[in-house]
């Protein structure tokens, strides 16, 4: 029940294309769903986050879509660029409880030029 | 600017050694976390602390202990390092209500 399942494990997208990464969760108590981006040799950094009161959040080329009934959320990267090549992690937590994030296993994105 | 620092970027230790990994945050955060990251397994929680001298086990605490004597510092201790503890170790602190800030990581190799 604590798991967050992420797919695909790896993704290759052409420059200018759309990258889509999906996550699913079981625990309905989760109320905070962030995406982290990690470049080689660096720690993960928060990219964008959503809470279940909205179905979509957009920041620049990055959009989270959230489906509460299906217990799924996804990251869309529009106009993917080689600089977006990184590992992406979805996560979930019970925000007000200050609990640790439960992470998906990550998706390695490679954007070819 | 938020800052989480880890004492070493790379560390090589021998089997059986006691290993200390240090993490310091400068944001006066109460909650701090230690994760290990392995290819294909994502980030797995080892221990977390929600206050000085307070600690809670995460998903994989076996073989590890932690210490939090001061609010800004959270240490991970490998009592007797083993080769299966070769990994990337990441420290994080929590900015309420939910954002975690990560350090750059320590890549530990146990030979």
mmCIF file of C-alpha atoms in Angstrom:
data_model
loop_
_atom_site.group_PDB
_atom_site.id
_atom_site.type_symbol
_atom_site.label_atom_id
_atom_site.label_comp_id
_atom_site.label_asym_id
_atom_site.label_seq_id
_atom_site.Cartn_x
_atom_site.Cartn_y
_atom_site.Cartn_z
ATOM 1 C CA UNK A 1 0.000 0.000 0.000
ATOM 2 C CA UNK A 2 2.962 2.285 0.474
ATOM 3 C CA UNK A 3 4.357 1.720 -3.001
ATOM 4 C CA UNK A 4 4.489 4.132 -5.877
ATOM 5 C CA UNK A 5 4.837 2.366 -9.207
ATOM 6 C CA UNK A 6 6.578 4.250 -11.999
ATOM 7 C CA UNK A 7 6.873 3.477 -15.687
ATOM 8 C CA UNK A 8 8.648 3.256 -18.017
ATOM 9 C CA UNK A 9 12.067 2.496 -16.565
ATOM 10 C CA UNK A 10 13.747 4.245 -19.484
ATOM 11 C CA UNK A 11 12.598 6.493 -22.283
ATOM 12 C CA UNK A 12 14.180 7.798 -25.458
ATOM 13 C CA UNK A 13 12.541 10.799 -27.091
ATOM 14 C CA UNK A 14 13.551 12.910 -30.045
ATOM 15 C CA UNK A 15 14.225 16.578 -29.557
ATOM 16 C CA UNK A 16 10.963 18.479 -29.741
ATOM 17 C CA UNK A 17 8.870 15.457 -28.820
ATOM 18 C CA UNK A 18 6.683 14.838 -25.778
ATOM 19 C CA UNK A 19 8.001 12.763 -22.894
ATOM 20 C CA UNK A 20 5.423 11.038 -20.704
ATOM 21 C CA UNK A 21 6.152 9.270 -17.435
ATOM 22 C CA UNK A 22 3.427 7.572 -15.426
ATOM 23 C CA UNK A 23 2.997 6.748 -11.749
ATOM 24 C CA UNK A 24 0.371 4.904 -9.762
ATOM 25 C CA UNK A 25 -0.249 4.683 -6.031
ATOM 26 C CA UNK A 26 -2.461 2.736 -3.666
ATOM 27 C CA UNK A 27 -2.582 4.717 -0.432
ATOM 28 C CA UNK A 28 -5.533 7.115 -0.640
ATOM 29 C CA UNK A 29 -4.119 9.096 2.295
ATOM 30 C CA UNK A 30 -1.357 10.481 0.062
ATOM 31 C CA UNK A 31 -1.993 14.152 -0.594
ATOM 32 C CA UNK A 32 1.245 15.468 -2.057
ATOM 33 C CA UNK A 33 2.700 14.258 -5.352
ATOM 34 C CA UNK A 34 6.024 15.763 -6.429
ATOM 35 C CA UNK A 35 8.303 14.986 -9.322
ATOM 36 C CA UNK A 36 12.046 15.163 -8.829
ATOM 37 C CA UNK A 37 14.700 15.564 -11.497
ATOM 38 C CA UNK A 38 18.194 14.201 -11.016
ATOM 39 C CA UNK A 39 21.232 14.866 -13.175
ATOM 40 C CA UNK A 40 24.299 12.597 -12.955
ATOM 41 C CA UNK A 41 26.410 13.382 -9.912
ATOM 42 C CA UNK A 42 23.723 15.522 -8.310
ATOM 43 C CA UNK A 43 21.033 14.986 -5.722
ATOM 44 C CA UNK A 44 17.391 15.006 -6.843
ATOM 45 C CA UNK A 45 15.761 18.432 -7.082
ATOM 46 C CA UNK A 46 12.075 19.255 -6.977
ATOM 47 C CA UNK A 47 10.722 19.868 -10.461
ATOM 48 C CA UNK A 48 6.995 20.278 -9.956
ATOM 49 C CA UNK A 49 4.381 19.074 -7.475
ATOM 50 C CA UNK A 50 0.623 18.681 -7.309
ATOM 51 C CA UNK A 51 -1.991 18.224 -4.633
ATOM 52 C CA UNK A 52 -5.226 16.275 -5.200
ATOM 53 C CA UNK A 53 -7.494 19.305 -5.263
ATOM 54 C CA UNK A 54 -6.486 19.995 -8.882
ATOM 55 C CA UNK A 55 -6.290 17.711 -11.902
ATOM 56 C CA UNK A 56 -3.465 19.451 -13.705
ATOM 57 C CA UNK A 57 -0.553 21.735 -12.971
ATOM 58 C CA UNK A 58 1.685 23.340 -15.542
ATOM 59 C CA UNK A 59 5.026 25.028 -15.139
ATOM 60 C CA UNK A 60 6.642 25.984 -18.392
ATOM 61 C CA UNK A 61 7.129 22.851 -20.489
ATOM 62 C CA UNK A 62 6.360 20.548 -17.563
ATOM 63 C CA UNK A 63 2.822 19.430 -16.725
ATOM 64 C CA UNK A 64 1.503 17.056 -14.073
ATOM 65 C CA UNK A 65 -1.816 15.372 -14.812
ATOM 66 C CA UNK A 66 -3.567 13.878 -11.803
ATOM 67 C CA UNK A 67 -6.404 11.343 -11.810
ATOM 68 C CA UNK A 68 -7.633 10.873 -8.264
ATOM 69 C CA UNK A 69 -10.185 8.159 -9.037
ATOM 70 C CA UNK A 70 -7.634 6.070 -10.908
ATOM 71 C CA UNK A 71 -4.907 6.849 -8.345
ATOM 72 C CA UNK A 72 -2.535 7.812 -11.113
ATOM 73 C CA UNK A 73 -0.465 10.838 -12.014
ATOM 74 C CA UNK A 74 1.859 11.578 -14.860
ATOM 75 C CA UNK A 75 4.555 13.993 -15.954
ATOM 76 C CA UNK A 76 4.471 15.433 -19.451
ATOM 77 C CA UNK A 77 7.481 17.239 -20.856
ATOM 78 C CA UNK A 78 6.551 19.211 -23.940
ATOM 79 C CA UNK A 79 9.104 20.142 -26.604
ATOM 80 C CA UNK A 80 11.684 17.877 -24.942
ATOM 81 C CA UNK A 81 15.259 19.142 -25.109
ATOM 82 C CA UNK A 82 18.634 17.390 -24.735
ATOM 83 C CA UNK A 83 19.060 19.326 -21.463
ATOM 84 C CA UNK A 84 16.045 17.458 -20.097
ATOM 85 C CA UNK A 85 18.014 14.208 -20.222
ATOM 86 C CA UNK A 86 18.021 13.091 -16.595
ATOM 87 C CA UNK A 87 16.434 10.621 -14.221
ATOM 88 C CA UNK A 88 12.928 11.510 -13.069
ATOM 89 C CA UNK A 89 11.331 10.253 -9.894
ATOM 90 C CA UNK A 90 7.706 10.516 -8.909
ATOM 91 C CA UNK A 91 6.896 10.470 -5.220
ATOM 92 C CA UNK A 92 4.021 10.684 -2.781
ATOM 93 C CA UNK A 93 3.547 11.557 0.852
ATOM 94 C CA UNK A 94 1.066 12.590 3.495
ATOM 95 C CA UNK A 95 2.072 16.206 3.529
ATOM 96 C CA UNK A 96 0.779 17.470 6.853
ATOM 97 C CA UNK A 97 2.242 14.502 8.680
ATOM 98 C CA UNK A 98 5.714 15.493 7.541
ATOM 99 C CA UNK A 99 6.374 11.926 6.496
ATOM 100 C CA UNK A 100 9.119 10.827 4.184
ATOM 101 C CA UNK A 101 8.438 10.762 0.489
ATOM 102 C CA UNK A 102 7.748 7.371 -1.048
ATOM 103 C CA UNK A 103 9.589 7.327 -4.358
ATOM 104 C CA UNK A 104 9.005 5.478 -7.572
ATOM 105 C CA UNK A 105 11.972 3.610 -8.998
ATOM 106 C CA UNK A 106 12.807 6.300 -11.500
ATOM 107 C CA UNK A 107 12.770 6.842 -15.258
ATOM 108 C CA UNK A 108 15.911 7.585 -17.197
ATOM 109 C CA UNK A 109 15.046 9.998 -19.983
ATOM 110 C CA UNK A 110 17.318 10.494 -22.940
ATOM 111 C CA UNK A 111 16.452 13.206 -25.448
ATOM 112 C CA UNK A 112 18.276 12.767 -28.710
ATOM 113 C CA UNK A 113 19.237 15.720 -30.825
ATOM 114 C CA UNK B 1 19.213 29.722 -0.695
ATOM 115 C CA UNK B 2 18.515 26.297 0.722
ATOM 116 C CA UNK B 3 21.584 24.191 1.333
ATOM 117 C CA UNK B 4 22.121 20.563 2.334
ATOM 118 C CA UNK B 5 25.730 19.467 2.435
ATOM 119 C CA UNK B 6 27.227 16.024 2.811
ATOM 120 C CA UNK B 7 30.692 15.498 4.199
ATOM 121 C CA UNK B 8 32.110 13.451 1.340
ATOM 122 C CA UNK B 9 31.249 13.026 -2.336
ATOM 123 C CA UNK B 10 33.202 9.779 -2.644
ATOM 124 C CA UNK B 11 34.278 7.337 0.026
ATOM 125 C CA UNK B 12 36.079 3.993 -0.150
ATOM 126 C CA UNK B 13 36.046 1.787 2.934
ATOM 127 C CA UNK B 14 37.014 -1.767 3.772
ATOM 128 C CA UNK B 15 34.644 -4.480 4.911
ATOM 129 C CA UNK B 16 34.132 -4.338 8.670
ATOM 130 C CA UNK B 17 35.050 -0.684 9.065
ATOM 131 C CA UNK B 18 32.791 1.721 10.914
ATOM 132 C CA UNK B 19 31.660 4.449 8.541
ATOM 133 C CA UNK B 20 30.219 7.859 9.347
ATOM 134 C CA UNK B 21 28.296 9.885 6.779
ATOM 135 C CA UNK B 22 27.541 13.447 7.826
ATOM 136 C CA UNK B 23 24.784 15.725 6.631
ATOM 137 C CA UNK B 24 24.260 19.365 7.519
ATOM 138 C CA UNK B 25 21.371 21.659 6.602
ATOM 139 C CA UNK B 26 21.270 25.394 7.110
ATOM 140 C CA UNK B 27 17.505 25.909 6.996
ATOM 141 C CA UNK B 28 16.515 25.111 10.581
ATOM 142 C CA UNK B 29 14.400 22.195 9.334
ATOM 143 C CA UNK B 30 13.098 19.743 11.891
ATOM 144 C CA UNK B 31 12.746 16.680 9.661
ATOM 145 C CA UNK B 32 15.761 15.075 8.039
ATOM 146 C CA UNK B 33 16.133 11.845 6.076
ATOM 147 C CA UNK B 34 18.697 9.361 4.841
ATOM 148 C CA UNK B 35 18.081 7.434 1.618
ATOM 149 C CA UNK B 36 20.152 5.063 -0.411
ATOM 150 C CA UNK B 37 19.901 5.035 -4.173
ATOM 151 C CA UNK B 38 20.621 1.963 -6.269
ATOM 152 C CA UNK B 39 20.061 1.468 -10.010
ATOM 153 C CA UNK B 40 16.615 0.103 -10.710
ATOM 154 C CA UNK B 41 15.544 0.404 -7.078
ATOM 155 C CA UNK B 42 15.050 4.146 -6.799
ATOM 156 C CA UNK B 43 15.451 5.891 -3.460
ATOM 157 C CA UNK B 44 14.847 3.817 -0.369
ATOM 158 C CA UNK B 45 14.434 5.339 3.067
ATOM 159 C CA UNK B 46 16.919 4.165 5.689
ATOM 160 C CA UNK B 47 16.115 6.389 8.676
ATOM 161 C CA UNK B 48 14.538 9.716 9.392
ATOM 162 C CA UNK B 49 14.497 12.149 12.278
ATOM 163 C CA UNK B 50 11.807 14.644 13.202
ATOM 164 C CA UNK B 51 13.660 16.348 16.014
ATOM 165 C CA UNK B 52 16.933 16.383 17.891
ATOM 166 C CA UNK B 53 17.665 12.971 19.411
ATOM 167 C CA UNK B 54 14.540 11.531 17.748
ATOM 168 C CA UNK B 55 14.744 8.897 15.033
ATOM 169 C CA UNK B 56 12.494 6.529 13.180
ATOM 170 C CA UNK B 57 13.364 3.478 11.092
ATOM 171 C CA UNK B 58 12.614 3.629 7.414
ATOM 172 C CA UNK B 59 12.222 0.748 5.003
ATOM 173 C CA UNK B 60 15.762 -0.622 5.133
ATOM 174 C CA UNK B 61 17.369 0.200 8.511
ATOM 175 C CA UNK B 62 19.280 -3.053 8.959
ATOM 176 C CA UNK B 63 23.012 -2.495 9.250
ATOM 177 C CA UNK B 64 22.618 1.242 9.833
ATOM 178 C CA UNK B 65 22.157 3.591 12.750
ATOM 179 C CA UNK B 66 21.773 7.359 12.969
ATOM 180 C CA UNK B 67 22.582 10.200 15.297
ATOM 181 C CA UNK B 68 21.024 13.634 15.632
ATOM 182 C CA UNK B 69 22.624 15.613 18.428
ATOM 183 C CA UNK B 70 22.032 19.008 16.860
ATOM 184 C CA UNK B 71 19.138 20.202 14.731
ATOM 185 C CA UNK B 72 21.263 20.979 11.708
ATOM 186 C CA UNK B 73 23.252 17.733 11.626
ATOM 187 C CA UNK B 74 22.080 14.201 10.879
ATOM 188 C CA UNK B 75 24.637 11.411 10.746
ATOM 189 C CA UNK B 76 24.334 7.964 9.215
ATOM 190 C CA UNK B 77 26.515 5.248 10.712
ATOM 191 C CA UNK B 78 27.434 1.918 9.185
ATOM 192 C CA UNK B 79 28.504 -0.081 12.234
ATOM 193 C CA UNK B 80 30.402 -2.700 10.246
ATOM 194 C CA UNK B 81 30.472 -1.934 6.548
ATOM 195 C CA UNK B 82 29.681 -4.731 4.128
ATOM 196 C CA UNK B 83 29.997 -4.926 0.356
ATOM 197 C CA UNK B 84 26.203 -4.871 -0.063
ATOM 198 C CA UNK B 85 26.223 -1.388 1.417
ATOM 199 C CA UNK B 86 28.072 -0.052 -1.598
ATOM 200 C CA UNK B 87 25.657 2.580 -2.836
ATOM 201 C CA UNK B 88 24.844 6.250 -3.278
ATOM 202 C CA UNK B 89 23.655 7.789 -0.004
ATOM 203 C CA UNK B 90 21.446 10.857 -0.085
ATOM 204 C CA UNK B 91 20.503 13.095 2.780
ATOM 205 C CA UNK B 92 17.447 15.353 2.678
ATOM 206 C CA UNK B 93 15.696 17.845 4.882
ATOM 207 C CA UNK B 94 12.044 18.812 4.796
ATOM 208 C CA UNK B 95 10.763 22.299 4.195
ATOM 209 C CA UNK B 96 7.202 22.286 5.532
ATOM 210 C CA UNK B 97 4.753 21.281 4.423
ATOM 211 C CA UNK B 98 6.190 18.831 1.910
ATOM 212 C CA UNK B 99 9.261 19.770 -0.149
ATOM 213 C CA UNK B 100 12.419 17.798 0.515
ATOM 214 C CA UNK B 101 15.807 19.290 -0.298
ATOM 215 C CA UNK B 102 18.564 16.843 -1.100
ATOM 216 C CA UNK B 103 22.286 16.989 -0.674
ATOM 217 C CA UNK B 104 24.627 16.042 -3.536
ATOM 218 C CA UNK B 105 25.065 12.491 -2.287
ATOM 219 C CA UNK B 106 27.955 10.354 -1.086
ATOM 220 C CA UNK B 107 29.023 7.494 -3.294
ATOM 221 C CA UNK B 108 30.294 4.821 -0.917
ATOM 222 C CA UNK B 109 32.299 1.843 -2.095
ATOM 223 C CA UNK B 110 32.985 -0.979 0.354
ATOM 224 C CA UNK B 111 35.734 -3.360 -0.726
#
